[in-house]
Every structure is written in structure tokens, then in C-alpha cells.
CSV table of C-alpha atoms in Angstrom, one decimal:
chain,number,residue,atom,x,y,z
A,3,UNK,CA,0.0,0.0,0.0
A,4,UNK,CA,2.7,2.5,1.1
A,5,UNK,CA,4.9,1.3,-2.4
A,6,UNK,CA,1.5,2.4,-4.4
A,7,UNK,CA,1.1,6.1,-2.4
A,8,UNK,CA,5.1,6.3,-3.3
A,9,UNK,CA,4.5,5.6,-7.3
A,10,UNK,CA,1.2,7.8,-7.4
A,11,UNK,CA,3.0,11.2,-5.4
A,12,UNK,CA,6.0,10.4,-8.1
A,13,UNK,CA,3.0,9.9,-11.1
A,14,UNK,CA,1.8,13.5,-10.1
A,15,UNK,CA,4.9,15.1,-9.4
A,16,UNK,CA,5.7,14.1,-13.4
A,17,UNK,CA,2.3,15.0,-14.3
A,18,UNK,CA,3.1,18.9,-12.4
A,19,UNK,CA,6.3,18.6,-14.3
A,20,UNK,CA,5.6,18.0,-17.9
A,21,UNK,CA,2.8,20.5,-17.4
A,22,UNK,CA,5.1,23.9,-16.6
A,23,UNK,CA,7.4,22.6,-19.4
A,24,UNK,CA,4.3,22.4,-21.4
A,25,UNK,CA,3.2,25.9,-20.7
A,26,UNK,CA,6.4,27.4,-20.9
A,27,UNK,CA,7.0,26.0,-24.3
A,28,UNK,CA,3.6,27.5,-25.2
A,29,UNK,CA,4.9,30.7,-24.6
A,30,UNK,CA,7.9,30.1,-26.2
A,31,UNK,CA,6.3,28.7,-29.8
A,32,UNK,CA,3.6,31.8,-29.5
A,33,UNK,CA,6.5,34.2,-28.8
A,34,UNK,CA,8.0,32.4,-32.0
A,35,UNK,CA,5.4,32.2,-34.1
A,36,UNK,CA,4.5,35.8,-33.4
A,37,UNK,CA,7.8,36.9,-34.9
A,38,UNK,CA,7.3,34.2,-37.4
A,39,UNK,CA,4.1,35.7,-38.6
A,40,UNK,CA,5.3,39.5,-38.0
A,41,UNK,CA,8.0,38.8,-39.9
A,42,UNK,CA,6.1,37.6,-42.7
A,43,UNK,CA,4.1,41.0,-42.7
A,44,UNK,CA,7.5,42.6,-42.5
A,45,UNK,CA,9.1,41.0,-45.5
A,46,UNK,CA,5.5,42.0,-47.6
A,47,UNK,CA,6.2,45.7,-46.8
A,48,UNK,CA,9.6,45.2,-47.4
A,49,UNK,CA,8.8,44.8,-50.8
A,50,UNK,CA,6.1,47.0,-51.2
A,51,UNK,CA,9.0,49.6,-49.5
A,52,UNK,CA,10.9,48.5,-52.4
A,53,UNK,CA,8.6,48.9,-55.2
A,54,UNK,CA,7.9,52.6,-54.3
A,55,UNK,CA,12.0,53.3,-53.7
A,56,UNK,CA,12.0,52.3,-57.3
A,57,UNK,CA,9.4,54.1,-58.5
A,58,UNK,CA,10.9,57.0,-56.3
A,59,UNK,CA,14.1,57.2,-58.1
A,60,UNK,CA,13.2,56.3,-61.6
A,61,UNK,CA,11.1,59.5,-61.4
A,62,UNK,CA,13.7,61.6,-59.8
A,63,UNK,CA,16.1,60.9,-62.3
A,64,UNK,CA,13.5,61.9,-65.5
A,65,UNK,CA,12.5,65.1,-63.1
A,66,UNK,CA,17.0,65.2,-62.9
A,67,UNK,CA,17.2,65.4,-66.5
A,68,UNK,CA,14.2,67.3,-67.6
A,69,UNK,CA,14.6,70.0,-65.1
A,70,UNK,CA,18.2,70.5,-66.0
A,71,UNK,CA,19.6,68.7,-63.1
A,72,UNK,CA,17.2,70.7,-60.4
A,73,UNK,CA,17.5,68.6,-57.3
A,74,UNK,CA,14.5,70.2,-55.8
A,75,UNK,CA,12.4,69.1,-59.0
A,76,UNK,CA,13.6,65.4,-58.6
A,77,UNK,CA,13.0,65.4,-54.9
A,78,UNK,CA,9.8,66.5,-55.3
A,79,UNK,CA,8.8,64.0,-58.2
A,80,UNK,CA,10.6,61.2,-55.8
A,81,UNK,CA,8.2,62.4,-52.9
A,82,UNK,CA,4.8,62.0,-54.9
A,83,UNK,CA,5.8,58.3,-56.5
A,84,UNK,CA,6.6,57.6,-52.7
A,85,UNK,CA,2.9,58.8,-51.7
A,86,UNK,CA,1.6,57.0,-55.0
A,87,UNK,CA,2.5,53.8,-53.3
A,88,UNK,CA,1.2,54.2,-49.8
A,89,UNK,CA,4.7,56.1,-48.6
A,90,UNK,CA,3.5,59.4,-48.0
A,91,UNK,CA,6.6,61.6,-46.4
A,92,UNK,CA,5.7,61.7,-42.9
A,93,UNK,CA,4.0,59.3,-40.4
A,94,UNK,CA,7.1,57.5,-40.0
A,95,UNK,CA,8.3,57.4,-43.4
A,96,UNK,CA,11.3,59.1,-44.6
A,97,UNK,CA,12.6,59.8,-48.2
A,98,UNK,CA,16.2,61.1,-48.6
A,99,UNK,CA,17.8,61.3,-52.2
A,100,UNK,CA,21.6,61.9,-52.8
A,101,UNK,CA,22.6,63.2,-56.0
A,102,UNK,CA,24.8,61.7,-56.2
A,103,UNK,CA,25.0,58.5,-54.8
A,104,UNK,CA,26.4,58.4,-50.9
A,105,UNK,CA,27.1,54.5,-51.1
A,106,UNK,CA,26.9,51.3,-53.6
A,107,UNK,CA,29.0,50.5,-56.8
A,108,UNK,CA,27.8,54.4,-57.8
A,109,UNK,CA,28.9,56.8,-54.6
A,110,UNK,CA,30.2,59.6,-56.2
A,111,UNK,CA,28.9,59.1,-59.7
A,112,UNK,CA,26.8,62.4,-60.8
A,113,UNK,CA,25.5,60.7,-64.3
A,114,UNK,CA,23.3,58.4,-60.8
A,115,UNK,CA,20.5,59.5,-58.2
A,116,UNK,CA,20.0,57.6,-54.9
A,117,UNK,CA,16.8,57.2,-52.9
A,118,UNK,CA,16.6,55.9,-49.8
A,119,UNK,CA,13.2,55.1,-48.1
A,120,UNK,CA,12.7,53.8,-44.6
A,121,UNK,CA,9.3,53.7,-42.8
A,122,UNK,CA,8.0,52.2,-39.4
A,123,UNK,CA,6.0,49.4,-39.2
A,124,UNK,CA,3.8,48.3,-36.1
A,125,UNK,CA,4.4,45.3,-34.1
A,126,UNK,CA,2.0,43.0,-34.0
A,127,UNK,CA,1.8,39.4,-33.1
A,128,UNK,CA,5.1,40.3,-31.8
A,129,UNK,CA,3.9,43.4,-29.5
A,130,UNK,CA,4.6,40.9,-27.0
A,131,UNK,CA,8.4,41.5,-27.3
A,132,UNK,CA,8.2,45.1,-27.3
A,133,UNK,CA,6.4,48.0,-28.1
A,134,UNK,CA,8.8,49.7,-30.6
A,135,UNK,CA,8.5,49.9,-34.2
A,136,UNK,CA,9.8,47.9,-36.6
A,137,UNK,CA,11.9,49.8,-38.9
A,138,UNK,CA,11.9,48.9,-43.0
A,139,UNK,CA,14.3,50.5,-45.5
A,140,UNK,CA,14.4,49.9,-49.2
A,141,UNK,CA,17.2,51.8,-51.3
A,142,UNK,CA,17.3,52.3,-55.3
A,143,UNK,CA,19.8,53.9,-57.9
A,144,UNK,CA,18.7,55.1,-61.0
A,145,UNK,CA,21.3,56.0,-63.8
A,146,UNK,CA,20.3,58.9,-66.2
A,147,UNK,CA,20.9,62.6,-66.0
A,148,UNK,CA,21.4,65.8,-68.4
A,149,UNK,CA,24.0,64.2,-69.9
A,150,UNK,CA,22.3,61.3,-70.9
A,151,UNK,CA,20.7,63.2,-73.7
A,152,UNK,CA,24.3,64.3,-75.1
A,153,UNK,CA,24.2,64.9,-78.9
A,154,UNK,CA,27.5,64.0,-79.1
A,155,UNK,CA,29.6,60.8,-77.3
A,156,UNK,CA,33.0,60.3,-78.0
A,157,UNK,CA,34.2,56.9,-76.6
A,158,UNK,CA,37.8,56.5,-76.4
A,159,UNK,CA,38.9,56.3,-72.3
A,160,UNK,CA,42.2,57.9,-72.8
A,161,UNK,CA,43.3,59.2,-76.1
A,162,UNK,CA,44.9,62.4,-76.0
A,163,UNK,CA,42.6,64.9,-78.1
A,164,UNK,CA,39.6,62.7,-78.3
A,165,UNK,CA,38.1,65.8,-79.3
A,166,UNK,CA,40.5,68.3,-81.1
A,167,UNK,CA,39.6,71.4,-83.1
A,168,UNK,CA,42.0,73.1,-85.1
A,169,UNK,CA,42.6,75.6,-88.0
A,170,UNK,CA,39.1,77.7,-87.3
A,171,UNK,CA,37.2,73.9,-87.0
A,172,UNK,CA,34.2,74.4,-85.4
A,173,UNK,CA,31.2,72.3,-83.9
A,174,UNK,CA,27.7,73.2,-82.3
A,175,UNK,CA,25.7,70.6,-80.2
A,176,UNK,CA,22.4,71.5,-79.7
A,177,UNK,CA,22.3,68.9,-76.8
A,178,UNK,CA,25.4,69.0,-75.2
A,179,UNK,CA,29.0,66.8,-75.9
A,180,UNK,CA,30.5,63.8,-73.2
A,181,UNK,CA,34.5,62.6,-73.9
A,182,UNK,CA,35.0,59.8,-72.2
A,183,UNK,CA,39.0,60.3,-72.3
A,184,UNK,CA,40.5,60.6,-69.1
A,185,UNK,CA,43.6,62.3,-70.4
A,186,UNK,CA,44.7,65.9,-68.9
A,187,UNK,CA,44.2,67.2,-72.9
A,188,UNK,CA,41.5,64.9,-73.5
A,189,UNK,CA,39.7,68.0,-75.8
A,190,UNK,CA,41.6,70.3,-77.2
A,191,UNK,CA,41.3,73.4,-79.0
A,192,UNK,CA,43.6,75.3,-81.0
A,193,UNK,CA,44.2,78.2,-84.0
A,194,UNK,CA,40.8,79.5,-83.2
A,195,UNK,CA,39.1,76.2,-82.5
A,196,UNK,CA,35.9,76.0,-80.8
A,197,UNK,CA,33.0,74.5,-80.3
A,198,UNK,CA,30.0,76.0,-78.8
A,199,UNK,CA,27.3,73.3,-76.5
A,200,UNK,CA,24.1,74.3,-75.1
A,201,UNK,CA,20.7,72.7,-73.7
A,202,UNK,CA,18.1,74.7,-75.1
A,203,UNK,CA,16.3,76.0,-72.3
A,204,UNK,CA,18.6,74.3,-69.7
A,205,UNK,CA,21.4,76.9,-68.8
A,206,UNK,CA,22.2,75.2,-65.6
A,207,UNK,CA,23.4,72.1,-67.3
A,208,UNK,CA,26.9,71.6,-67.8
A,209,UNK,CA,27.0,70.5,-71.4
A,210,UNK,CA,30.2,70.0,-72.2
A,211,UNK,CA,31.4,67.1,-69.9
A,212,UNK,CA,34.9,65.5,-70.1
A,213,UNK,CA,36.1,62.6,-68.0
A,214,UNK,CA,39.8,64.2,-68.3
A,215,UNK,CA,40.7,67.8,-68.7
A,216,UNK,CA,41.1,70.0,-71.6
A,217,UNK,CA,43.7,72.6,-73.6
A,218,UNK,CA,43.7,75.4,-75.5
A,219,UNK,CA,45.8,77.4,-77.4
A,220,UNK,CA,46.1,80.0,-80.3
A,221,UNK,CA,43.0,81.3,-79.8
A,222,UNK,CA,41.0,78.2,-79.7
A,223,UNK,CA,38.3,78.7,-76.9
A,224,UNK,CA,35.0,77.0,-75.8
A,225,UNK,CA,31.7,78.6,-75.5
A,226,UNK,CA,29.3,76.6,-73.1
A,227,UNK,CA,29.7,75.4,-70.0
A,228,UNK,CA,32.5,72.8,-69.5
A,229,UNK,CA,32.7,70.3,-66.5
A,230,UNK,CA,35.9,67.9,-66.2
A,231,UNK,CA,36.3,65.2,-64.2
A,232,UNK,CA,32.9,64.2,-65.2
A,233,UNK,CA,32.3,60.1,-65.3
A,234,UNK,CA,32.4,58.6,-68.5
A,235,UNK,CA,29.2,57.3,-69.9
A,236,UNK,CA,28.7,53.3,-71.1
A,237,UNK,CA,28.2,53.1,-74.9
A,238,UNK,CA,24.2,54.0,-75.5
A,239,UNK,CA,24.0,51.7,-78.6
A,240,UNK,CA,26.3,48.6,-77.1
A,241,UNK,CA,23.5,46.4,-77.7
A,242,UNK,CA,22.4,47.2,-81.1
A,243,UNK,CA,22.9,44.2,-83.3
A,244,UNK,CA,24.2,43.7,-87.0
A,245,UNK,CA,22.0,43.5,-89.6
A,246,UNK,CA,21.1,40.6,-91.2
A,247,UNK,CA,22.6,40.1,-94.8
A,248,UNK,CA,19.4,40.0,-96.6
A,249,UNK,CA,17.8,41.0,-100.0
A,250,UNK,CA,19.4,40.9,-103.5
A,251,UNK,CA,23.3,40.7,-103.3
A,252,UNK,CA,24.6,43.5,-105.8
A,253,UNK,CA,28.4,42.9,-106.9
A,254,UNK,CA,30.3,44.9,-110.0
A,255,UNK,CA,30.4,48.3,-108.4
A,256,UNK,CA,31.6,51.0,-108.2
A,257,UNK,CA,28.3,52.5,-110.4
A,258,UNK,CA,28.6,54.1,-113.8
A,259,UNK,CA,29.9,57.8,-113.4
A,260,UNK,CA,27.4,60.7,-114.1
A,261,UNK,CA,24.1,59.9,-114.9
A,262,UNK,CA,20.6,59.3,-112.3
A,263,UNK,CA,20.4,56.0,-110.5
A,264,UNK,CA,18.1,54.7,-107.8
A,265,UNK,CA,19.3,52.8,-105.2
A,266,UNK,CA,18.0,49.7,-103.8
A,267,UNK,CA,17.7,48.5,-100.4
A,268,UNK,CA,20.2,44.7,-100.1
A,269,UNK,CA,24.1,43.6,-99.8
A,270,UNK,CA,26.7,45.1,-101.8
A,271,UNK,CA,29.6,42.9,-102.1
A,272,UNK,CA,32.8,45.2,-102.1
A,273,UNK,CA,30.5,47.9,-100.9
A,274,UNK,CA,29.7,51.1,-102.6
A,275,UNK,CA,31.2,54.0,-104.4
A,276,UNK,CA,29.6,56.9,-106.2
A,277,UNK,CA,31.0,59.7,-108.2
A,278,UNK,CA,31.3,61.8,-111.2
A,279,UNK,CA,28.1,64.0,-110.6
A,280,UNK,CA,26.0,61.1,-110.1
A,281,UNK,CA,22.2,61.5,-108.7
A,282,UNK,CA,21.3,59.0,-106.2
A,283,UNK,CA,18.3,58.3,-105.1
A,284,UNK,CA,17.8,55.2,-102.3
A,285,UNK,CA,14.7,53.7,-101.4
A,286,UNK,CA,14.1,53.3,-97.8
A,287,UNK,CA,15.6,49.7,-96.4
A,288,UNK,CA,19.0,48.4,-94.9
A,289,UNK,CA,21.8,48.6,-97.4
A,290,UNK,CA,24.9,46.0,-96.1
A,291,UNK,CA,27.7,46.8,-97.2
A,292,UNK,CA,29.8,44.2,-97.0
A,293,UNK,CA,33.6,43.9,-97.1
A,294,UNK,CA,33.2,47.2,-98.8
A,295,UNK,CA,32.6,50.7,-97.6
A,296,UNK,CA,30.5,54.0,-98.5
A,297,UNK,CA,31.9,56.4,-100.3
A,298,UNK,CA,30.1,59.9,-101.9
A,299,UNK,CA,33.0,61.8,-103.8
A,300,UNK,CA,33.2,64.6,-106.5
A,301,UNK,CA,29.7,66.4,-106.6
A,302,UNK,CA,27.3,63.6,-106.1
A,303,UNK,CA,24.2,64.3,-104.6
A,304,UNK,CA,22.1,61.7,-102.9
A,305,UNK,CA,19.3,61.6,-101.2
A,306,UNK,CA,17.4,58.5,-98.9
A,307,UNK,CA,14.4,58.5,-97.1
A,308,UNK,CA,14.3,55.7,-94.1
A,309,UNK,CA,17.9,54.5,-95.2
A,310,UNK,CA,20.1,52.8,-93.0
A,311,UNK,CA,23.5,52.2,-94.3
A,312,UNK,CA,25.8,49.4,-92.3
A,313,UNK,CA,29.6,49.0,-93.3
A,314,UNK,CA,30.5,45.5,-92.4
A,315,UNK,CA,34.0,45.5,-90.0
A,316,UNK,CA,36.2,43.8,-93.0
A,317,UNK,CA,37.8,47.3,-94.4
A,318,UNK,CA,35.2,49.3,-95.4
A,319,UNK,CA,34.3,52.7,-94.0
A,320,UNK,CA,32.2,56.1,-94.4
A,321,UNK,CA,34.0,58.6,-96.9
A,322,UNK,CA,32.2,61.5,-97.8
A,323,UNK,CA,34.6,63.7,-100.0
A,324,UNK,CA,34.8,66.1,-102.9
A,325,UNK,CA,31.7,68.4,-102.8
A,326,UNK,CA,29.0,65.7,-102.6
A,327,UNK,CA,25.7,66.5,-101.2
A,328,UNK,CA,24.0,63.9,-99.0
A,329,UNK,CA,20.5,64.2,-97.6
A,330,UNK,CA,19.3,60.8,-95.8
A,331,UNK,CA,16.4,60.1,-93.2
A,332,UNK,CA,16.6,57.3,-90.9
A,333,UNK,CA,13.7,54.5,-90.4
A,334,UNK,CA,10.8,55.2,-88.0
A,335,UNK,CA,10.3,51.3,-87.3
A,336,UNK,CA,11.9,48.2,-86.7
A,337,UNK,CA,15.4,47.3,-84.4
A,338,UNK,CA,17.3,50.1,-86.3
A,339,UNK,CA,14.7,52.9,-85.8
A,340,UNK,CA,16.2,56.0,-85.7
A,341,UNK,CA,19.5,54.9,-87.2
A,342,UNK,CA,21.0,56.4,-90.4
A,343,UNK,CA,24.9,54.9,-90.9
A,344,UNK,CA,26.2,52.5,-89.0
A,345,UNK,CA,30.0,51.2,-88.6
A,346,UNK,CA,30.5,48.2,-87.1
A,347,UNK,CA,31.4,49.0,-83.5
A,348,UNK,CA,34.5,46.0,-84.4
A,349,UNK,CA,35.8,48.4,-87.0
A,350,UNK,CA,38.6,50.7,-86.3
A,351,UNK,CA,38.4,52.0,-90.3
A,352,UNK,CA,39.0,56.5,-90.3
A,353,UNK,CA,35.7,58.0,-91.6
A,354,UNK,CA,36.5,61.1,-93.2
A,355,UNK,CA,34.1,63.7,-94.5
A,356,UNK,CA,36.6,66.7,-96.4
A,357,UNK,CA,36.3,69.1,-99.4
A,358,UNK,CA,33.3,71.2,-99.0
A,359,UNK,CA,30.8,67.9,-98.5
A,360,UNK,CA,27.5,69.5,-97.6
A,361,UNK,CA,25.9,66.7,-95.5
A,362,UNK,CA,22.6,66.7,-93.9
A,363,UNK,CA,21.5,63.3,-92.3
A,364,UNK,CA,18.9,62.9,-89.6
A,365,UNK,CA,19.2,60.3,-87.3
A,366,UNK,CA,21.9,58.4,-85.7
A,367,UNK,CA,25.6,57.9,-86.5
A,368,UNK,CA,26.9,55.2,-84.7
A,369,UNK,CA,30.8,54.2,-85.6
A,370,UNK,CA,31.8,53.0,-82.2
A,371,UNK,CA,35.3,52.1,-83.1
A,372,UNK,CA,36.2,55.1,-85.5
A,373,UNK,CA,37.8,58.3,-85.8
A,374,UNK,CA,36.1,60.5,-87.5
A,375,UNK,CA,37.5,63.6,-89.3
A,376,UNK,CA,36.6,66.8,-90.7
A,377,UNK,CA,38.9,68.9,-92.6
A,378,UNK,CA,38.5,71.4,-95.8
A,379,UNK,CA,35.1,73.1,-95.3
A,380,UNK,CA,33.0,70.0,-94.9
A,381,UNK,CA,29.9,71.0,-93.6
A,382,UNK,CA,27.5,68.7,-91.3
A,383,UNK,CA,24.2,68.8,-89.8
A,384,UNK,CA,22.9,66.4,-87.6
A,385,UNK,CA,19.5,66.9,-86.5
A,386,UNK,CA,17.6,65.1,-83.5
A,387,UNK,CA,19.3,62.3,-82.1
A,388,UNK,CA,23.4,61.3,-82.2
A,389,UNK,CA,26.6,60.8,-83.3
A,390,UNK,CA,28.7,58.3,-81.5
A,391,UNK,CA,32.4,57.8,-82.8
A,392,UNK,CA,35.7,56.8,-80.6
A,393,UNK,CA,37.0,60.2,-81.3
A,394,UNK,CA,36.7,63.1,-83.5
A,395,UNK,CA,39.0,66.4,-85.1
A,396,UNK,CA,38.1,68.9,-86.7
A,397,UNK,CA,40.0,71.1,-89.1
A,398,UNK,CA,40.6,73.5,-91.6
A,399,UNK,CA,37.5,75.9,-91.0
A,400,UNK,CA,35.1,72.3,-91.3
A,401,UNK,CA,31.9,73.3,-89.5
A,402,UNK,CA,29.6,70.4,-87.5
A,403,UNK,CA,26.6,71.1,-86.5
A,404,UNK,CA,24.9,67.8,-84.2
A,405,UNK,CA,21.5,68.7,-83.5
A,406,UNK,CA,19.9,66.7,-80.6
A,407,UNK,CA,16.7,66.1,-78.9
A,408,UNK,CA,17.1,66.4,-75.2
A,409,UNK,CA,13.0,66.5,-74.7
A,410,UNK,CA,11.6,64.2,-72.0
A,411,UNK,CA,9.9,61.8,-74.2
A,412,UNK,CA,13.7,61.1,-75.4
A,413,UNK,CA,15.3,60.6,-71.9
A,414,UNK,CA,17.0,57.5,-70.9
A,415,UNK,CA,17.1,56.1,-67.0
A,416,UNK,CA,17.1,53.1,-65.8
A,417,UNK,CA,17.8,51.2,-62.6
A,418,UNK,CA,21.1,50.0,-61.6
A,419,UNK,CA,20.9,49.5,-58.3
């Protein structure tokens, strides 16, 4: 009798046991799953935090570059997306923008804006671990500024004159220039030299932005604002691919000298060249010219409407010489909208544009790898978007005028970070 008391005081005292271990392991799983369960709330405003940073800096940086770099105008655009997606400045949220970036692969880097968001979230499942707020920040980088609507991008990272104008050579952006160089004398300007850069309505843009420094000499000045040190900019049209070789394959040329001709849109083996006093007219369509260049020499005159002309990296180049007038549209559809001449990006082949050449071609010129000179009263205009060589000089009283559009519906951002 006494041995059965003994086992049922020791049955109860187990019993009394397993119950506070059960009851304190209730707490502890609630106190878990409440942090569990908060947490899950958290990670759903984290990336509705997210989503508006986003938003936040995307617009900033079109406000950035339509505004002319206005900080206020960005921070201002950043502050309504962040209300547009249920972060209204205030009530525990916070907004701050650098311009530019104070941290991530970009601190430092002006062409980039930054936003930071944080906000503070209310506990609660967890409440019982505390009665302060939960704190949730979401950061974004957008690339694109004023200079991302530069008329004119010279690419080379360190020539020496990636930009020179001599002997009264001239050039007028409408949209302002970037040289990538980093040399001390990456533009230079000499014997009355200039160039002369300006965002229309935007005076408080710099618009002549060098990743190096400049020179000049003999008289050779720049009118514009001018900011060095500035950081280069990638390669806009790094993605654009080649054309394919399609259409009628045309061999046997150069064409006839003198004479009308029409031009038709396929692959010209050995590539093109015109002279004599032709007159050309091209139908709209890609013209490859392959293992062959495009040259316009000795009075031709030639006009295109929704042309684009692509030079194959295998020798052949642009070579407008020689008095020739050339008047060419790009096409307003398809992968190369927008694009007039094309040089492979692969080919380092001079393009040269000399001798009183009058040459008006809207749209694009894209010669990644080239130099590009003009010399002997050659005369260009460029109207509405850009021209993007390796480098460029500019000589012997040769005028260039690069028209661009720097309108918002034309800017460029995109997120980086």
C-alpha cells in the first residue's frame, strides 16, 4: 500500500512537471510564431518599400534630366511616386535622395540618383516582445541625368585629343557633348578652334562634360559650360545588333559615273562607291555593305528616305569627299529605328568627311570604333538624335553642327541599383 502512495506522489509530481514545461513551451512557440508571422508582414512591406524606392528614383532621375539637373524638381517627383504607393513623407516614413549616390558600386557618380526610403511598421503578433517599431528600408539607384541626352559621345577612355579642333574647326551641339578620355588634354582646341554646347532652355546644365581635362591654345576657346572630371558614360547603342545580310546581293560596283540612278535596299559585295556628278536616289531599307565601304565623292548628290546604311567590320568605312551633297532620313520602325549609318562597332576603319561635302543626315551615327575627321570646309548637320564615334577632329574651317533632342519623351534612365 505504502509502495502504491510512493509511485502515485511520483506519477503526479511528473504529471506537475511535464505541465510547466508544457506551458512554458507555449509561450515560447507563441512568442515564436509571433515573430514568425510579423516577420512575414514585414518581408511583404519590405517589398512593397521597395517597389515605391524604385518608382521613387526612376522618377527623380526623369525630373534630374528634364529639369536640367534641379535637385528640388527630382526630390519633389521622388516624394509624390513615394505617396503614390502608400509612402507618403511623414508618419514614420522618410525619403532622402543623394545626387549623387552616398554608397553602392555608384557613390560619387553624378550621371546616378539615390533614394533611400525607410518607414515604421507596427508590431504586431510580436507586441509581446516590445512596443517599438519595426523599422523597414528599401534603397534604389537610377542612372540617367542631363547628360544622358548628349548629342555628341566620343568613346575612347584615354586618347589624347579625343576631341580636337583646329585651323578655325568648329562644332555646335544643340544637346550637349560627353568625352569619355580621361587624359589631362582629352579635348583640345587650338588656331581659333571652338566648339560652342548648349541645352536649349537648360542653362544650368553643364553640357560639355569631359572625364579628363582639356587645352587650348592659339585662340582656340569653348563657349558653353564645360565640366571635367565628369564620369564617362557606357556606350548607349552597345546592344544594337548587325543587320542581317538579306535581299538581292549587288556585286560589279563602283556604279557608272554621271548619270541618275536609284538605289536599292540589299548587300553590296565590295560595298559602294559613287562619283562623277551622279544622282542617287535610295529607297528606304537596310543597305549591307559588305567587305566594302560607302563612299560619296566629286559632286554627287544623294538623297534617302528611311535608309540605314551598315559597313561590315572587314575594311570598309564612311568617306564623304569632294563636294558631294548627301540628304538621308533614318527608319521610323523596326530594331534600327532611328539609325541612319552604322560602322561596325568591331571596326577601327577613319571616316572622313573633307572638301566642302554638304551633308545633312537625320538620325543616328553610330561608328563605335572610328575616328572621325573633318577637314577642308566639310559641312554637317545632324538633327535630333546622335553621333557616336571613338573620337573626332576637326579642321581646316570644317563646321559640325549635331542637332539633338534632349525633350523628355527622349530621356534615358534606368535602374542600376
Amino acid at each position: 500500500m505504502r509502495t502504491r502512495r510512493l509511485r502515485d506522489r511520483a506519477s503526479s509530481a511528473r504529471r506537475g512537471t511535464v505541465a510547466v514545461l508544457v506551458a512554458f513551451s507555449m509561450i515560447v512557440l507563441l512568442g515564436i510564431l509571433a515573430l514568425v508571422l510579423d516577420g512575414g508582414l514585414l518581408l511583404i512591406e519590405r517589398r512593397h518599400a521597395q517597389a515605391a524606392a524604385d518608382s521613387a528614383a526612376l522618377a527623380a532621375s526623369l525630373a534630374f534630366q528634364d529639369e536640367g539637373g534641379d535637385l528640388s524638381a527630382a526630390r519633389s517627383a521622388a516624394l509624390s511616386y513615394a505617396a503614390a504607393n502608400g509612402f507618403p513623407e511623414g508618419d514614420g516614413n522618410t525619403l532622402t535622395l543623394n545626387a549623387p549616390p552616398a554608397s553602392g558600386r555608384f557613390a560619387g557618380d553624378d550621371s546616378h540618383l539615390e533614394v533611400i526610403l525607410t518607414s515604421r511598421s507596427p508590431r504586431y503578433f510580436s507586441a509581446i516582445w516590445g512596443a517599438d517599431a519595426l523599422t523597414v528600408s528599401a534603397r534604389a539607384v537610377a542612372r540617367g541625368g542631363p547628360e544622358s541626352s548628349a548629342s555628341l559621345i566620343l568613346l575612347d577612355p584615354n586618347r589624347s585629343g579625343a576631341l580636337a579642333l583646329m585651323g578655325q574647326g568648329k562644332i555646335v551641339t544643340d544637346a550637349g557633348i560627353q568625352v569619355n578620355s580621361i587624359h589631362p588634354t582629352a579635348v583640345t582646341a587650338s588656331n581659333t578652334g571652338h566648339t560652342r554646347a548648349a541645352t536649349a532652355g537648360k542653362p544650368g546644365v553643364p553640357v560639355i562634360k569631359v572625364a579628363g581635362n582639356y587645352a587650348t591654345s592659339s585662340g582656340g576657346y569653348f563657349s558653353g559650360q564645360v565640366k571635367t572630371g565628369s564620369p564617362p558614360v557606357a556606350d548607349p547603342l552597345a546592344n544594337l545588333p548587325v543587320p542581317p545580310q538579306a535581299g538581292h546581293v549587288y556585286n560589279g560596283l563602283p556604279f557608272p559615273q554621271w548619270g541618275t540612278r536609284t538605289m536599292h535596299p540589299g548587300v553590296y559585295q565590295g560595298g559602294v562607291t559613287l562619283g562623277g556628278g551622279m544622282r542617287i536616289t535610295m529607297e528606304p531599307g537596310t543597305y549591307y555593305m559588305r567587305n566594302g565601304g560607302f563612299t560619296v565623292a566629286n559632286g554627287v548628290r544623294i538623297t534617302g528616305h528611311e535608309v540605314m546604311i551598315y559597313v561590315d567590320p572587314n575594311g570598309g568605312r564612311f568617306s564623304f569627299q569632294g563636294g558631294g551633297q548627301i540628304d538621308l532620313t533614318p527608319p521610323t520602325s523596326g530594331p534600327f529605328e532611328g539609325i541612319t549609318l552604322y560602322q561596325d562597332r568591331n571596326s577601327t576603319q577613319d571616316i572622313s568627311i573633307a572638301n566642302g561635302s554638304t551633308t545633312t543626315i537625320s538620325g543616328t551615327i553610330y561608328a563605335a570604333g572610328a575616328r572621325v575627321s573633318f577637314a577642308g570646309g566639310a559641312q554637317f548637320n545632324q538633327f535630333g538624335t546622335r553621333f557616336i564615334a571613338k573620337s573626332m577632329e576637326i579642321s581646316n574651317n570644317a563646321f559640325v553642327g549635331v542637332g539633338g533632342d534632349d525633350s523628355p519623351g527622349n530621356a534615358s534612365v534606368k535602374l542600376v541599383e
